Amino acid sequence: METAGAVRTGIIDCDVHPSPRSMDEIRGYMPMPWKDRYQGGGRGFYSNPVHGSRLDAVPPGGGPAGSDPGFLREQLTEAYGTAHAILLPRAFCNMHPDPDYGTAIAAAFNDWLAETWLGEYNHDGLFKGSITVAHQDPQAAAREIDRWADHPHFVQVMTDSGARAPFGQRQYYPIYEACERNGLPLAIHPGTDGMGVNVQPSPGYPTRYIEWHTCLSLSFQAHLVSFVTEGVFERFPGFRVVLVEGGVSWLPALTWRMDAEWKALRSEVPWLTRPPSEYVKDHVRLTTQPLERPDSDKHLLNVFEAMDAGSVLMFASDYPHWDFDSPTHAFPKMPDELRERIFSENARSFYGLG
Amino acid sequence: METAGAVRTGIIDCDVHPSPRSMDEIRGYMPMPWKDRYQGGGRGFYSNPVHGSRLDAVPPGGGPAGSDPGFLREQLTEAYGTAHAILLPRAFCNMHPDPDYGTAIAAAFNDWLAETWLGEYNHDGLFKGSITVAHQDPQAAAREIDRWADHPHFVQVMTDSGARAPFGQRQYYPIYEACERNGLPLAIHPGTDGMGVNVQPSPGYPTRYIEWHTCLSLSFQAHLVSFVTEGVFERFPGFRVVLVEGGVSWLPALTWRMDAEWKALRSEVPWLTRPPSEYVKDHVRLTTQPLERPDSDKHLLNVFEAMDAGSVLMFASDYPHWDFDSPTHAFPKMPDELRERIFSENARSFYGLG
């Protein structure tokens, strides 16, 4: 871990998914009775109809895509000159009604990640990790955050977007307090929406994966509205949020709408001392993948201008998933300075990567 | 009704709310036992914290805002040179678990509207109306559509956005079949989301009106994704939808996202023969109020360009509600031709108003 403080130059990829080689690997970090019960992830409900991962991301030696750090380095980080890969494991711990089970899954993933990708496989400090929490038990989640906060390679807390209530509500505050106390942002990543005990991302359950997946960006927007209107950023001024894989181009429309609502209805939320868009600017970042690509690059670049993409966006590839965004192909031609900020500087500053 | 076919020039206002003078007026159109049970609208849950309507819209002679056709003509249609006001009564019939009750409320509102605003008060054909349906009983809703389809002043069917399932799902198809059979578009208007038996517009129940109201545009987006992915516009090629008061600026981001999802996942929805954006272009219109107004007019006009506003948008004021958009003040400066299309020509063509 001696290289934790070394400055690495290049792209910072804010959404990379390491996978355990098998569910037994995670089970090895679980106490009984969870070790016996654990069945793996949240698949089988709104499951991807084509493939969950890039076919070429399966390691030559076998195992799931994203399970071989050597192959991931070769195919992703060395190929594109990645300085840091921010790792977001997929624990799917938020869909279970039993909060102890969810908490046990989160803890096992954290132990596993710390020992492997952030430990044994991280001689050069390439990998930075996310502390998985089960928001069904916010107090336990806060303890889990405190347990890892001093680790040199955990740079954020993470949760899936799936929930039983919008994220601005008070039951979640122990998590945000722990994030703020430890200087860690909270990453929200799609998943478990409408699965298990979680409510659906649309008005009633979507029918198919394509509808569910399209509507995930609506979950993100609703969570953001909740964060803002509930006054979370006033209550926790040091709390920061990164919306990972929730879409990009919707941000201007939503902040315009929020600002208009606030102008008319601010008497209902007197704790807000500034327009909603200003809280977003100061507390929220969005990762780029899956970047919308209209036929006209100009239309996308207009959106970038309207959202101040040079301050708000952070590049992500979503490796090794099916909808991977290549650093060399996913973006329209942009000015060098904007590109540098999106691909490196914004995340470097947000995560304090030197 | 002899002027029904006369061509009137000027603005077409696609969202005007007539109100009964009292709940007794509606009760008068109800059979027993509903007449005894009816309690009025859906207020008291996510109710507006300031005022539901413009304070200056209360008729000088008393009664609720929007209940005096003479005063409405004076304050709205004569003041702005409105050729037609498309009337959308607020029946809130979709929140009730008993489908017969919902259907009875819808029928009473239709009888009332036909006799008053579309009859007695409509000597010049200024007013065009919406057939209210209760989607809890789609077969009964289809019968209600057929009952009014020959009326010269009903130009569309309407429902609130509140529902227990996204609108693309099959249980609703008798409604769409009836719309198509009678050449009537379906208008979706905000309301009853998360009220009564309906699911919430966000992942879990919003806390306050400002959050609920902001997230209504997400309901609209989810319904639109459902319409498209379920193939409703393939099954009913003559079926058209108008999204009323659901927001405007989100459309490009959503269609870009839908097109990308479709490119990757089309095997799941083989009935779609074209990109989602093309179905939207051919089958869907949006009304303008509440128009987002960013600090920079250019940013809004860029969105107009990206969404082809000259084909897609139809002006609406939402009179007499609190967030009324004035025809003279709500819009940035636009080219005359674009303004003419949004304020008049698009709705004239969509509703066949000569």
XYZ file of C-alpha atoms in Angstrom, chain B:
354
model
C -73.980 24.287 -31.884
C -74.336 25.598 -35.419
C -70.878 27.219 -35.218
C -69.033 24.009 -34.465
C -67.513 23.960 -37.914
C -66.632 27.648 -38.082
C -62.926 28.408 -38.269
C -61.747 30.681 -35.481
C -58.339 32.294 -35.713
C -55.885 32.962 -32.905
C -54.207 31.041 -30.117
C -55.246 27.526 -29.283
C -54.852 27.015 -25.554
C -54.523 23.295 -24.877
C -54.983 23.229 -21.127
C -57.825 25.232 -19.604
C -59.632 24.037 -16.506
C -63.341 24.651 -16.130
C -64.662 24.004 -12.670
C -68.132 23.120 -11.455
C -69.594 25.809 -9.224
C -69.882 23.267 -6.458
C -69.739 19.535 -5.947
C -73.543 19.586 -5.931
C -73.478 20.587 -9.565
C -71.659 17.323 -10.389
C -73.799 15.354 -7.946
C -76.786 16.434 -10.003
C -75.522 14.293 -12.883
C -74.948 11.183 -10.750
C -77.298 8.309 -10.129
C -77.630 6.786 -6.702
C -75.717 5.502 -4.774
C -72.858 7.680 -6.087
C -74.824 10.881 -5.673
C -74.868 10.229 -1.917
C -71.236 9.169 -1.700
C -69.503 11.750 -3.839
C -67.141 13.916 -1.803
C -65.467 15.960 -4.531
C -61.905 15.930 -5.796
C -58.608 14.495 -4.721
C -57.434 17.266 -2.460
C -55.801 16.842 0.911
C -52.928 14.667 -0.253
C -49.944 16.448 -1.754
C -52.070 19.565 -1.727
C -50.611 22.813 -2.974
C -49.127 24.750 -0.043
C -49.770 28.173 -1.507
C -52.873 28.269 -3.671
C -54.235 25.888 -6.246
C -55.350 28.729 -8.489
C -54.473 32.307 -9.353
C -56.027 34.507 -6.691
C -57.254 36.918 -9.364
C -59.081 34.113 -11.164
C -61.805 33.851 -8.545
C -64.922 35.137 -10.335
C -66.192 38.507 -9.058
C -69.565 36.900 -8.468
C -68.031 34.164 -6.317
C -67.456 30.452 -6.837
C -64.219 28.569 -7.564
C -61.658 29.820 -10.075
C -62.671 28.632 -13.520
C -66.344 28.245 -12.653
C -67.683 31.335 -14.441
C -67.502 31.042 -18.239
C -68.145 34.758 -18.731
C -65.301 35.757 -16.468
C -63.017 33.133 -17.999
C -63.758 34.541 -21.443
C -62.952 38.022 -20.225
C -59.783 37.166 -18.306
C -58.362 34.536 -20.628
C -59.731 34.032 -24.095
C -60.690 37.605 -25.006
C -57.614 39.034 -23.301
C -55.249 36.893 -25.343
C -57.176 36.344 -28.558
C -57.768 32.674 -27.993
C -59.453 30.857 -30.864
C -60.130 27.688 -28.907
C -59.747 26.697 -25.297
C -59.328 22.959 -24.871
C -61.075 22.168 -21.602
C -59.783 19.573 -19.178
C -62.024 19.182 -16.134
C -60.412 17.841 -12.977
C -62.487 14.848 -11.969
C -59.799 12.934 -10.009
C -61.719 9.776 -10.828
C -58.656 7.555 -11.188
C -57.692 7.352 -7.539
C -60.616 5.285 -6.311
C -60.373 1.534 -5.754
C -63.995 1.001 -6.821
C -64.036 1.095 -10.636
C -67.780 1.758 -10.737
C -67.349 4.821 -8.576
C -64.547 6.079 -10.826
C -66.654 5.470 -13.913
C -69.655 7.256 -12.379
C -67.552 10.318 -11.577
C -66.175 10.383 -15.130
C -69.646 10.081 -16.643
C -71.040 12.846 -14.439
C -68.235 15.206 -15.433
C -68.834 14.424 -19.098
C -72.576 15.033 -18.803
C -71.911 18.259 -16.947
C -69.314 19.502 -19.428
C -71.481 18.673 -22.443
C -74.503 20.466 -21.008
C -72.690 23.570 -19.753
C -69.321 24.568 -21.212
C -69.723 22.642 -24.443
C -73.450 23.458 -24.688
C -75.116 26.397 -23.019
C -71.912 28.500 -22.785
C -70.533 27.637 -26.191
C -72.524 29.660 -28.719
C -69.385 30.465 -30.730
C -67.607 27.107 -30.502
C -64.776 28.611 -28.442
C -64.701 25.665 -26.090
C -63.536 22.203 -27.017
C -63.707 19.445 -24.457
C -62.116 16.272 -23.150
C -63.947 13.035 -22.436
C -62.926 12.029 -18.922
C -62.385 8.292 -18.423
C -61.669 6.143 -15.391
C -58.911 3.777 -16.412
C -59.646 1.382 -13.562
C -62.313 -0.106 -15.842
C -60.965 0.134 -19.388
C -64.011 -1.520 -20.959
C -66.354 0.956 -19.302
C -63.990 3.748 -20.327
C -64.249 2.604 -23.945
C -68.046 2.705 -23.726
C -67.869 6.211 -22.295
C -65.687 7.284 -25.234
C -68.154 5.818 -27.719
C -71.012 7.597 -25.924
C -69.511 11.015 -26.674
C -67.464 10.495 -29.804
C -70.047 12.059 -32.128
C -70.374 15.215 -30.060
C -69.092 18.162 -32.128
C -67.082 19.727 -29.303
C -65.331 16.795 -27.613
C -61.919 16.652 -29.276
C -60.014 14.227 -27.074
C -60.131 11.669 -24.282
C -58.367 12.470 -21.020
C -56.945 10.727 -18.005
C -54.842 11.750 -15.051
C -51.249 10.484 -14.999
C -51.860 8.652 -11.714
C -52.106 4.907 -12.246
C -51.329 1.516 -10.833
C -49.373 0.434 -13.897
C -47.551 2.166 -16.745
C -49.868 3.143 -19.568
C -48.358 0.896 -22.208
C -49.664 -2.233 -20.510
C -52.356 -4.371 -22.077
C -55.170 -3.823 -19.611
C -55.565 -0.298 -21.019
C -55.910 -1.320 -24.664
C -59.732 -1.092 -24.846
C -59.280 2.639 -24.176
C -56.723 3.082 -26.943
C -58.804 1.025 -29.328
C -61.777 3.307 -28.649
C -59.605 6.392 -29.123
C -58.342 5.091 -32.430
C -61.793 3.962 -33.583
C -63.165 7.440 -32.965
C -60.141 9.413 -34.137
C -59.636 10.973 -30.710
C -56.226 11.522 -29.108
C -55.641 10.681 -25.458
C -54.565 13.559 -23.229
C -52.641 12.703 -20.089
C -52.735 15.372 -17.394
C -50.943 15.371 -14.012
C -52.951 14.219 -11.068
C -53.740 11.417 -8.628
C -50.152 10.103 -8.799
C -49.507 8.432 -5.465
C -53.043 9.201 -4.313
C -55.669 6.618 -3.440
C -54.775 3.314 -5.073
C -52.211 4.810 -7.439
C -48.482 4.289 -7.120
C -46.160 7.150 -6.374
C -44.310 9.106 -9.097
C -40.894 8.478 -7.505
C -39.136 5.527 -5.858
C -41.304 5.576 -2.731
C -43.745 8.263 -1.668
C -42.576 11.856 -1.992
C -42.773 13.888 1.195
C -44.217 17.207 0.084
C -46.090 18.887 -2.731
C -42.926 20.451 -4.183
C -41.279 17.037 -4.504
C -44.438 15.354 -5.761
C -45.082 18.112 -8.277
C -41.495 18.187 -9.534
C -41.559 14.421 -10.018
C -44.806 14.434 -12.019
C -42.735 14.947 -15.140
C -41.018 11.639 -14.337
C -44.398 9.885 -14.376
C -44.997 11.239 -17.841
C -41.629 10.019 -19.025
C -42.219 6.550 -17.617
C -45.652 6.339 -19.246
C -44.112 7.386 -22.547
C -41.376 4.742 -22.295
C -44.090 2.198 -21.579
C -46.226 3.278 -24.565
C -43.225 2.956 -26.843
C -41.618 -0.248 -25.570
C -44.924 -2.109 -25.293
C -45.560 -1.342 -28.945
C -48.834 0.529 -28.433
C -48.192 2.696 -31.501
C -47.591 -0.372 -33.640
C -50.746 -2.052 -32.394
C -52.848 1.114 -32.762
C -51.287 3.027 -35.669
C -53.932 5.754 -35.494
C -53.570 6.290 -31.758
C -52.170 9.637 -30.648
C -51.160 10.954 -27.243
C -50.822 14.472 -25.898
C -48.793 14.950 -22.748
C -50.333 17.917 -20.973
C -48.439 19.788 -18.251
C -45.779 17.116 -17.994
C -42.802 19.360 -18.726
C -41.051 20.033 -22.004
C -37.253 20.093 -21.862
C -36.790 16.467 -20.848
C -37.934 15.163 -24.239
C -34.606 15.171 -26.117
C -32.710 13.407 -23.305
C -35.396 10.735 -23.017
C -35.680 10.044 -26.738
C -31.878 9.853 -27.049
C -31.811 7.354 -24.196
C -34.688 5.318 -25.631
C -33.053 5.150 -29.046
C -29.793 3.929 -27.522
C -31.560 1.287 -25.435
C -33.490 0.140 -28.481
C -30.332 -0.214 -30.558
C -28.852 -2.584 -27.990
C -31.949 -4.349 -26.690
C -34.337 -4.484 -29.638
C -34.426 -8.276 -29.516
C -36.620 -7.881 -26.446
C -39.193 -5.745 -28.305
C -39.240 -7.141 -31.839
C -42.560 -5.423 -32.566
C -40.738 -2.101 -32.767
C -39.796 -1.566 -36.392
C -38.405 1.938 -35.948
C -36.345 3.843 -33.363
C -38.442 5.040 -30.395
C -37.908 8.686 -31.326
C -39.831 8.140 -34.559
C -42.903 6.827 -32.751
C -42.766 9.867 -30.497
C -42.508 12.191 -33.482
C -45.496 10.614 -35.231
C -47.806 9.911 -32.297
C -47.020 12.257 -29.419
C -47.427 15.967 -28.734
C -46.470 17.943 -25.637
C -48.184 21.020 -24.302
C -45.882 23.802 -23.203
C -46.955 24.745 -19.692
C -45.114 24.770 -17.306
C -42.389 25.848 -19.676
C -38.932 25.628 -18.129
C -37.135 28.950 -18.251
C -33.387 28.715 -17.663
C -31.415 31.911 -17.091
C -30.256 31.680 -20.671
C -32.960 31.767 -23.371
C -30.425 30.249 -25.708
C -30.308 27.060 -23.647
C -34.074 26.678 -23.940
C -34.078 27.439 -27.660
C -31.348 24.832 -28.120
C -33.673 22.294 -26.502
C -36.506 23.446 -28.775
C -34.262 22.787 -31.747
C -33.212 19.355 -30.485
C -36.832 18.285 -29.926
C -38.189 19.845 -33.128
C -40.493 22.041 -31.082
C -42.056 23.375 -34.249
C -43.671 19.983 -34.765
C -44.070 18.666 -31.233
C -45.156 21.517 -28.950
C -48.627 22.981 -28.468
C -49.254 26.030 -26.326
C -51.110 25.698 -23.029
C -51.745 28.212 -20.263
C -53.149 25.958 -17.508
C -55.622 28.704 -16.637
C -56.687 29.288 -13.869
C -54.049 27.346 -11.959
C -51.280 28.854 -9.861
C -48.545 28.080 -12.386
C -50.380 29.693 -15.331
C -48.193 30.463 -18.363
C -49.097 33.742 -20.028
C -49.099 33.701 -23.841
C -47.387 37.081 -23.769
C -44.766 36.448 -21.068
C -43.965 32.766 -20.648
C -41.868 32.321 -23.783
C -38.526 33.624 -24.955
C -38.408 35.542 -28.210
C -38.886 33.091 -31.045
C -39.047 33.258 -34.835
C -42.602 34.092 -35.985
C -43.075 30.816 -37.785
C -42.087 28.750 -34.750
C -44.340 30.835 -32.550
C -47.268 30.394 -34.922
C -46.830 26.640 -34.975
C -46.576 26.315 -31.197
C -49.379 28.760 -30.415
C -51.815 27.701 -33.082
C -50.978 25.546 -36.078
C -49.808 22.390 -34.309
C -52.943 22.122 -32.175
C -55.172 23.127 -35.092
C -53.803 20.256 -37.103
C -53.642 17.784 -34.178
C -57.267 18.377 -33.187
C -58.549 18.921 -36.715
C -59.818 22.408 -35.939
C -60.043 23.535 -39.554
